Amino acid sequence: MWSLRWRRLRHHRRAAGTPLEACWSAPLPKGRQDWQTQSYLVCDAEMSSLELASGKLLSLGWVAIENGRIALASAEHHLVASADSVGQSAGIHQLRDCDLEGAESEEAVLARFCAAAQGRLLVFHHAPLDLAYLNRASKRYFNAPLLLPYLDTLALELRRLQRREDQPRKGELTLAGCRHRYGLPDYPAHNALVDALATAELFLAIASHRAGVDSGGKNRTSRLAELL
């Protein structure tokens, strides 16, 4: 986490007085702690394009994990106002232009996100895409990238398969494909909150699987560092 601390110091003056600065005030996770003692914020975003240059953030959903359990009361789903049409992407996420009428501003949604993320470790499935959009928004409104610690369930599963010398087949690293390996049920895809909940369940399955049991048949404590 030292690299993250250093990068925050470099951007601290720019982010001063913003919701991002308040988010940074919380202590960073400690790798030696039991993973269940860490708070998490599992997130998913829907966009109008997979290309950052032409796409817009359309919705953001999240749910917290506390003490190794999904805190359903923490779940939030926010639509993001856009000056541009969603175009053909509506066929994927089912969000139409009329659905975004009266939606919140991107800045307001990002501020709520920062408040929810304070003191929590972010979790995504395929983090680079979501973070690209969130970091762009953070730079626009808060003058700095998010610089928040995160885990990626896709990357965790890829590492697990590589350790077993398994070559992932097409579709095996999608959210649905990863859930299937852990016996989790199918959910409708491409709704930000539903996908956040689905990712939260997958993360708990991955973390519990890695913890396993000891030689005496008891649940083994797994350190957070084993997931980072």
PDB file of C-alpha atoms in Angstrom:
ATOM      1  CA  MET A   1       0.000   0.000   0.000  1.00  0.00           C
ATOM      2  CA  TRP A   2       3.032   2.305   0.207  1.00  0.00           C
ATOM      3  CA  SER A   3       2.747   3.108  -3.505  1.00  0.00           C
ATOM      4  CA  LEU A   4      -0.878   4.167  -3.023  1.00  0.00           C
ATOM      5  CA  ARG A   5       0.088   6.388  -0.080  1.00  0.00           C
ATOM      6  CA  TRP A   6       2.801   8.048  -2.141  1.00  0.00           C
ATOM      7  CA  ARG A   7       0.478   8.705  -5.078  1.00  0.00           C
ATOM      8  CA  ARG A   8      -2.123  10.206  -2.732  1.00  0.00           C
ATOM      9  CA  LEU A   9       0.479  12.558  -1.280  1.00  0.00           C
ATOM     10  CA  ARG A  10       1.288  13.764  -4.785  1.00  0.00           C
ATOM     11  CA  HIS A  11      -2.392  14.555  -5.469  1.00  0.00           C
ATOM     12  CA  HIS A  12      -3.438  15.669  -1.992  1.00  0.00           C
ATOM     13  CA  ARG A  13      -3.372  19.417  -2.673  1.00  0.00           C
ATOM     14  CA  ARG A  14      -5.453  19.021  -5.837  1.00  0.00           C
ATOM     15  CA  ALA A  15      -8.129  16.957  -4.072  1.00  0.00           C
ATOM     16  CA  ALA A  16      -8.303  19.218  -0.996  1.00  0.00           C
ATOM     17  CA  GLY A  17     -11.835  20.027   0.102  1.00  0.00           C
ATOM     18  CA  THR A  18     -13.464  17.388  -2.130  1.00  0.00           C
ATOM     19  CA  PRO A  19     -15.339  14.206  -1.157  1.00  0.00           C
ATOM     20  CA  LEU A  20     -12.283  12.311  -2.383  1.00  0.00           C
ATOM     21  CA  GLU A  21     -10.059  13.906   0.260  1.00  0.00           C
ATOM     22  CA  ALA A  22     -12.509  12.798   2.951  1.00  0.00           C
ATOM     23  CA  CYS A  23     -12.481   9.282   1.498  1.00  0.00           C
ATOM     24  CA  TRP A  24      -8.669   9.193   1.686  1.00  0.00           C
ATOM     25  CA  SER A  25      -8.754  10.072   5.396  1.00  0.00           C
ATOM     26  CA  ALA A  26      -9.680   6.481   6.344  1.00  0.00           C
ATOM     27  CA  PRO A  27      -6.854   4.014   7.140  1.00  0.00           C
ATOM     28  CA  LEU A  28      -5.775   1.710   4.314  1.00  0.00           C
ATOM     29  CA  PRO A  29      -6.325  -2.075   4.636  1.00  0.00           C
ATOM     30  CA  LYS A  30      -3.676  -4.156   6.382  1.00  0.00           C
ATOM     31  CA  GLY A  31      -2.603  -7.319   4.626  1.00  0.00           C
ATOM     32  CA  ARG A  32      -2.001  -9.258   7.855  1.00  0.00           C
ATOM     33  CA  GLN A  33      -5.597  -8.951   9.076  1.00  0.00           C
ATOM     34  CA  ASP A  34      -8.227 -11.664   8.675  1.00  0.00           C
ATOM     35  CA  TRP A  35     -10.083 -10.971   5.413  1.00  0.00           C
ATOM     36  CA  GLN A  36     -13.427 -11.146   7.242  1.00  0.00           C
ATOM     37  CA  THR A  37     -12.506  -8.194   9.471  1.00  0.00           C
ATOM     38  CA  GLN A  38     -12.119  -5.896   6.453  1.00  0.00           C
ATOM     39  CA  SER A  39     -15.064  -3.897   5.101  1.00  0.00           C
ATOM     40  CA  TYR A  40     -15.638  -4.042   1.340  1.00  0.00           C
ATOM     41  CA  LEU A  41     -17.663  -2.090  -1.198  1.00  0.00           C
ATOM     42  CA  VAL A  42     -18.576  -4.223  -4.194  1.00  0.00           C
ATOM     43  CA  CYS A  43     -19.287  -2.085  -7.248  1.00  0.00           C
ATOM     44  CA  ASP A  44     -20.469  -2.303 -10.821  1.00  0.00           C
ATOM     45  CA  ALA A  45     -21.009   0.317 -13.507  1.00  0.00           C
ATOM     46  CA  GLU A  46     -22.916   0.375 -16.784  1.00  0.00           C
ATOM     47  CA  MET A  47     -21.631   2.488 -19.658  1.00  0.00           C
ATOM     48  CA  SER A  48     -22.753   3.460 -23.143  1.00  0.00           C
ATOM     49  CA  SER A  49     -19.587   1.999 -24.667  1.00  0.00           C
ATOM     50  CA  LEU A  50     -16.629  -0.210 -23.828  1.00  0.00           C
ATOM     51  CA  GLU A  51     -14.447   2.543 -25.288  1.00  0.00           C
ATOM     52  CA  LEU A  52     -13.664   5.244 -22.739  1.00  0.00           C
ATOM     53  CA  ALA A  53     -13.071   7.868 -25.423  1.00  0.00           C
ATOM     54  CA  SER A  54     -16.643   7.652 -26.703  1.00  0.00           C
ATOM     55  CA  GLY A  55     -18.546   6.217 -23.733  1.00  0.00           C
ATOM     56  CA  LYS A  56     -20.519   7.728 -20.875  1.00  0.00           C
ATOM     57  CA  LEU A  57     -21.145   6.415 -17.365  1.00  0.00           C
ATOM     58  CA  LEU A  58     -24.870   5.570 -17.171  1.00  0.00           C
ATOM     59  CA  SER A  59     -25.373   3.840 -13.832  1.00  0.00           C
ATOM     60  CA  LEU A  60     -23.483   2.774 -10.743  1.00  0.00           C
ATOM     61  CA  GLY A  61     -24.469   0.177  -8.173  1.00  0.00           C
ATOM     62  CA  TRP A  62     -22.799  -1.015  -4.991  1.00  0.00           C
ATOM     63  CA  VAL A  63     -23.278  -3.075  -1.868  1.00  0.00           C
ATOM     64  CA  ALA A  64     -21.102  -3.448   1.243  1.00  0.00           C
ATOM     65  CA  ILE A  65     -19.699  -6.593   2.809  1.00  0.00           C
ATOM     66  CA  GLU A  66     -19.243  -6.444   6.580  1.00  0.00           C
ATOM     67  CA  ASN A  67     -17.867  -9.245   8.784  1.00  0.00           C
ATOM     68  CA  GLY A  68     -17.885 -11.642   5.849  1.00  0.00           C
ATOM     69  CA  ARG A  69     -21.571 -11.031   5.038  1.00  0.00           C
ATOM     70  CA  ILE A  70     -23.372  -8.994   2.389  1.00  0.00           C
ATOM     71  CA  ALA A  71     -25.079  -6.001   4.014  1.00  0.00           C
ATOM     72  CA  LEU A  72     -28.185  -5.743   1.840  1.00  0.00           C
ATOM     73  CA  ALA A  73     -29.336  -2.561   3.582  1.00  0.00           C
ATOM     74  CA  SER A  74     -26.262  -0.807   2.152  1.00  0.00           C
ATOM     75  CA  ALA A  75     -27.193  -1.514  -1.476  1.00  0.00           C
ATOM     76  CA  GLU A  76     -27.570   1.538  -3.718  1.00  0.00           C
ATOM     77  CA  HIS A  77     -28.292   1.982  -7.424  1.00  0.00           C
ATOM     78  CA  HIS A  78     -27.861   5.345  -9.136  1.00  0.00           C
ATOM     79  CA  LEU A  79     -28.681   6.434 -12.679  1.00  0.00           C
ATOM     80  CA  VAL A  80     -26.357   9.038 -14.147  1.00  0.00           C
ATOM     81  CA  ALA A  81     -27.639  11.873 -16.289  1.00  0.00           C
ATOM     82  CA  SER A  82     -26.159  12.043 -19.786  1.00  0.00           C
ATOM     83  CA  ALA A  83     -26.377  14.756 -22.437  1.00  0.00           C
ATOM     84  CA  ASP A  84     -25.845  12.130 -25.132  1.00  0.00           C
ATOM     85  CA  SER A  85     -28.114   9.311 -26.285  1.00  0.00           C
ATOM     86  CA  VAL A  86     -27.332   5.838 -24.956  1.00  0.00           C
ATOM     87  CA  GLY A  87     -27.584   4.624 -28.551  1.00  0.00           C
ATOM     88  CA  GLN A  88     -27.360   0.917 -29.314  1.00  0.00           C
ATOM     89  CA  SER A  89     -25.920   0.165 -25.860  1.00  0.00           C
ATOM     90  CA  ALA A  90     -29.526   0.126 -24.583  1.00  0.00           C
ATOM     91  CA  GLY A  91     -29.757  -3.380 -25.974  1.00  0.00           C
ATOM     92  CA  ILE A  92     -27.201  -4.520 -23.391  1.00  0.00           C
ATOM     93  CA  HIS A  93     -28.034  -2.668 -20.185  1.00  0.00           C
ATOM     94  CA  GLN A  94     -31.731  -1.948 -20.992  1.00  0.00           C
ATOM     95  CA  LEU A  95     -31.335   1.713 -20.028  1.00  0.00           C
ATOM     96  CA  ARG A  96     -33.139   4.018 -22.462  1.00  0.00           C
ATOM     97  CA  ASP A  97     -32.770   7.754 -22.869  1.00  0.00           C
ATOM     98  CA  CYS A  98     -36.151   8.245 -21.175  1.00  0.00           C
ATOM     99  CA  ASP A  99     -34.974   6.207 -18.161  1.00  0.00           C
ATOM    100  CA  LEU A 100     -32.199   8.736 -17.556  1.00  0.00           C
ATOM    101  CA  GLU A 101     -34.502  11.747 -17.526  1.00  0.00           C
ATOM    102  CA  GLY A 102     -34.207  13.295 -14.071  1.00  0.00           C
ATOM    103  CA  ALA A 103     -31.174  11.123 -13.224  1.00  0.00           C
ATOM    104  CA  GLU A 104     -28.504  12.411 -10.854  1.00  0.00           C
ATOM    105  CA  SER A 105     -25.450  14.281 -12.053  1.00  0.00           C
ATOM    106  CA  GLU A 106     -22.246  12.298 -12.431  1.00  0.00           C
ATOM    107  CA  GLU A 107     -20.609  14.492  -9.796  1.00  0.00           C
ATOM    108  CA  ALA A 108     -23.375  13.833  -7.246  1.00  0.00           C
ATOM    109  CA  VAL A 109     -23.231  10.074  -7.816  1.00  0.00           C
ATOM    110  CA  LEU A 110     -19.449  10.077  -7.499  1.00  0.00           C
ATOM    111  CA  ALA A 111     -19.667  12.011  -4.226  1.00  0.00           C
ATOM    112  CA  ARG A 112     -22.075   9.403  -2.819  1.00  0.00           C
ATOM    113  CA  PHE A 113     -19.752   6.680  -4.032  1.00  0.00           C
ATOM    114  CA  CYS A 114     -16.775   8.231  -2.238  1.00  0.00           C
ATOM    115  CA  ALA A 115     -18.774   8.445   0.979  1.00  0.00           C
ATOM    116  CA  ALA A 116     -19.744   4.768   0.705  1.00  0.00           C
ATOM    117  CA  ALA A 117     -16.168   3.739  -0.158  1.00  0.00           C
ATOM    118  CA  GLN A 118     -14.555   5.455   2.836  1.00  0.00           C
ATOM    119  CA  GLY A 119     -12.705   2.853   4.910  1.00  0.00           C
ATOM    120  CA  ARG A 120     -13.681   0.032   2.553  1.00  0.00           C
ATOM    121  CA  LEU A 121     -11.771  -2.068   0.055  1.00  0.00           C
ATOM    122  CA  LEU A 122     -13.365  -1.893  -3.395  1.00  0.00           C
ATOM    123  CA  VAL A 123     -14.278  -5.078  -5.260  1.00  0.00           C
ATOM    124  CA  PHE A 124     -15.046  -5.307  -8.993  1.00  0.00           C
ATOM    125  CA  HIS A 125     -15.366  -7.982 -11.624  1.00  0.00           C
ATOM    126  CA  HIS A 126     -13.059  -6.798 -14.406  1.00  0.00           C
ATOM    127  CA  ALA A 127     -11.901  -3.706 -12.534  1.00  0.00           C
ATOM    128  CA  PRO A 128      -9.979  -1.923 -15.348  1.00  0.00           C
ATOM    129  CA  LEU A 129     -13.127  -0.973 -17.277  1.00  0.00           C
ATOM    130  CA  ASP A 130     -15.127   0.326 -14.305  1.00  0.00           C
ATOM    131  CA  LEU A 131     -12.129   2.127 -12.840  1.00  0.00           C
ATOM    132  CA  ALA A 132     -11.337   3.814 -16.157  1.00  0.00           C
ATOM    133  CA  TYR A 133     -14.742   5.533 -16.087  1.00  0.00           C
ATOM    134  CA  LEU A 134     -14.656   6.269 -12.355  1.00  0.00           C
ATOM    135  CA  ASN A 135     -11.146   7.678 -12.510  1.00  0.00           C
ATOM    136  CA  ARG A 136     -12.070   9.900 -15.438  1.00  0.00           C
ATOM    137  CA  ALA A 137     -15.000  11.297 -13.460  1.00  0.00           C
ATOM    138  CA  SER A 138     -12.874  11.703 -10.329  1.00  0.00           C
ATOM    139  CA  LYS A 139     -10.240  13.668 -12.245  1.00  0.00           C
ATOM    140  CA  ARG A 140     -12.958  15.847 -13.753  1.00  0.00           C
ATOM    141  CA  TYR A 141     -14.709  16.751 -10.497  1.00  0.00           C
ATOM    142  CA  PHE A 142     -12.163  16.109  -7.738  1.00  0.00           C
ATOM    143  CA  ASN A 143      -8.935  16.892  -9.637  1.00  0.00           C
ATOM    144  CA  ALA A 144      -7.353  13.496  -8.940  1.00  0.00           C
ATOM    145  CA  PRO A 145      -7.850   9.787  -9.695  1.00  0.00           C
ATOM    146  CA  LEU A 146      -9.638   7.719  -7.055  1.00  0.00           C
ATOM    147  CA  LEU A 147      -6.474   6.016  -5.770  1.00  0.00           C
ATOM    148  CA  LEU A 148      -8.522   3.558  -3.715  1.00  0.00           C
ATOM    149  CA  PRO A 149      -7.409  -0.023  -2.983  1.00  0.00           C
ATOM    150  CA  TYR A 150      -9.375  -2.688  -4.813  1.00  0.00           C
ATOM    151  CA  LEU A 151      -9.710  -6.366  -5.611  1.00  0.00           C
ATOM    152  CA  ASP A 152     -10.779  -7.856  -8.941  1.00  0.00           C
ATOM    153  CA  THR A 153     -12.670 -11.171  -8.817  1.00  0.00           C
ATOM    154  CA  LEU A 154     -11.808 -11.815 -12.480  1.00  0.00           C
ATOM    155  CA  ALA A 155      -8.094 -11.427 -11.745  1.00  0.00           C
ATOM    156  CA  LEU A 156      -8.388 -13.628  -8.645  1.00  0.00           C
ATOM    157  CA  GLU A 157      -9.998 -16.407 -10.682  1.00  0.00           C
ATOM    158  CA  LEU A 158      -7.483 -16.051 -13.507  1.00  0.00           C
ATOM    159  CA  ARG A 159      -4.599 -16.455 -11.036  1.00  0.00           C
ATOM    160  CA  ARG A 160      -6.275 -19.518  -9.531  1.00  0.00           C
ATOM    161  CA  LEU A 161      -6.646 -21.180 -12.935  1.00  0.00           C
ATOM    162  CA  GLN A 162      -3.087 -20.302 -13.893  1.00  0.00           C
ATOM    163  CA  ARG A 163      -1.755 -21.875 -10.697  1.00  0.00           C
ATOM    164  CA  ARG A 164      -3.564 -25.056 -11.725  1.00  0.00           C
ATOM    165  CA  GLU A 165      -2.096 -24.643 -15.217  1.00  0.00           C
ATOM    166  CA  ASP A 166      -5.622 -24.454 -16.628  1.00  0.00           C
ATOM    167  CA  GLN A 167      -6.168 -22.395 -19.775  1.00  0.00           C
ATOM    168  CA  PRO A 168      -9.454 -20.461 -19.403  1.00  0.00           C
ATOM    169  CA  ARG A 169     -11.904 -21.199 -22.197  1.00  0.00           C
ATOM    170  CA  LYS A 170     -14.132 -18.586 -23.771  1.00  0.00           C
ATOM    171  CA  GLY A 171     -16.681 -17.303 -21.271  1.00  0.00           C
ATOM    172  CA  GLU A 172     -15.078 -18.913 -18.222  1.00  0.00           C
ATOM    173  CA  LEU A 173     -13.892 -15.597 -16.794  1.00  0.00           C
ATOM    174  CA  THR A 174     -17.166 -13.732 -17.250  1.00  0.00           C
ATOM    175  CA  LEU A 175     -19.094 -13.010 -14.076  1.00  0.00           C
ATOM    176  CA  ALA A 176     -21.580 -15.761 -14.937  1.00  0.00           C
ATOM    177  CA  GLY A 177     -18.798 -18.200 -15.855  1.00  0.00           C
ATOM    178  CA  CYS A 178     -16.933 -17.632 -12.579  1.00  0.00           C
ATOM    179  CA  ARG A 179     -20.135 -17.954 -10.540  1.00  0.00           C
ATOM    180  CA  HIS A 180     -20.931 -21.240 -12.249  1.00  0.00           C
ATOM    181  CA  ARG A 181     -17.658 -22.799 -11.006  1.00  0.00           C
ATOM    182  CA  TYR A 182     -18.716 -22.094  -7.413  1.00  0.00           C
ATOM    183  CA  GLY A 183     -22.252 -23.410  -7.859  1.00  0.00           C
ATOM    184  CA  LEU A 184     -23.841 -19.965  -7.656  1.00  0.00           C
ATOM    185  CA  PRO A 185     -27.171 -19.389  -9.469  1.00  0.00           C
ATOM    186  CA  ASP A 186     -27.588 -17.413 -12.675  1.00  0.00           C
ATOM    187  CA  TYR A 187     -28.692 -13.781 -12.366  1.00  0.00           C
ATOM    188  CA  PRO A 188     -29.879 -11.402 -15.096  1.00  0.00           C
ATOM    189  CA  ALA A 189     -26.782  -9.513 -16.284  1.00  0.00           C
ATOM    190  CA  HIS A 190     -26.059  -5.852 -17.043  1.00  0.00           C
ATOM    191  CA  ASN A 191     -27.901  -4.133 -14.233  1.00  0.00           C
ATOM    192  CA  ALA A 192     -25.342  -2.335 -12.085  1.00  0.00           C
ATOM    193  CA  LEU A 193     -26.841  -3.292  -8.723  1.00  0.00           C
ATOM    194  CA  VAL A 194     -27.646  -6.887  -9.681  1.00  0.00           C
ATOM    195  CA  ASP A 195     -24.110  -7.328 -11.008  1.00  0.00           C
ATOM    196  CA  ALA A 196     -22.677  -5.785  -7.827  1.00  0.00           C
ATOM    197  CA  LEU A 197     -24.647  -8.278  -5.727  1.00  0.00           C
ATOM    198  CA  ALA A 198     -23.568 -11.119  -8.013  1.00  0.00           C
ATOM    199  CA  THR A 199     -19.935 -10.032  -7.672  1.00  0.00           C
ATOM    200  CA  ALA A 200     -20.285  -9.813  -3.881  1.00  0.00           C
ATOM    201  CA  GLU A 201     -21.513 -13.412  -3.741  1.00  0.00           C
ATOM    202  CA  LEU A 202     -18.674 -14.507  -6.014  1.00  0.00           C
ATOM    203  CA  PHE A 203     -16.093 -12.711  -3.871  1.00  0.00           C
ATOM    204  CA  LEU A 204     -17.348 -14.410  -0.707  1.00  0.00           C
ATOM    205  CA  ALA A 205     -17.209 -17.777  -2.465  1.00  0.00           C
ATOM    206  CA  ILE A 206     -13.635 -17.150  -3.634  1.00  0.00           C
ATOM    207  CA  ALA A 207     -12.473 -15.909  -0.220  1.00  0.00           C
ATOM    208  CA  SER A 208     -14.125 -18.807   1.619  1.00  0.00           C
ATOM    209  CA  HIS A 209     -12.671 -21.313  -0.832  1.00  0.00           C
ATOM    210  CA  ARG A 210      -9.182 -19.913  -0.315  1.00  0.00           C
ATOM    211  CA  ALA A 211      -9.539 -20.027   3.452  1.00  0.00           C
ATOM    212  CA  GLY A 212     -10.600 -23.693   3.390  1.00  0.00           C
ATOM    213  CA  VAL A 213     -10.224 -25.870   6.469  1.00  0.00           C
ATOM    214  CA  ASP A 214      -7.246 -26.877   8.540  1.00  0.00           C
ATOM    215  CA  SER A 215      -6.067 -30.425   9.325  1.00  0.00           C
ATOM    216  CA  GLY A 216      -8.478 -30.567  12.251  1.00  0.00           C
ATOM    217  CA  GLY A 217     -11.506 -29.829  10.088  1.00  0.00           C
ATOM    218  CA  LYS A 218     -11.958 -26.275  11.363  1.00  0.00           C
ATOM    219  CA  ASN A 219     -12.284 -23.187   9.185  1.00  0.00           C
ATOM    220  CA  ARG A 220      -8.838 -21.742   8.523  1.00  0.00           C
ATOM    221  CA  THR A 221      -8.275 -18.019   8.992  1.00  0.00           C
ATOM    222  CA  SER A 222      -7.152 -16.401   5.737  1.00  0.00           C
ATOM    223  CA  ARG A 223      -5.206 -13.151   5.746  1.00  0.00           C
ATOM    224  CA  LEU A 224      -6.265 -10.320   3.486  1.00  0.00           C
ATOM    225  CA  ALA A 225      -2.812 -10.378   1.893  1.00  0.00           C
ATOM    226  CA  GLU A 226      -3.689 -13.741   0.328  1.00  0.00           C
ATOM    227  CA  LEU A 227      -6.346 -11.978  -1.742  1.00  0.00           C
ATOM    228  CA  LEU A 228      -4.452  -8.775  -2.564  1.00  0.00           C
TER     229      LEU A 228
END
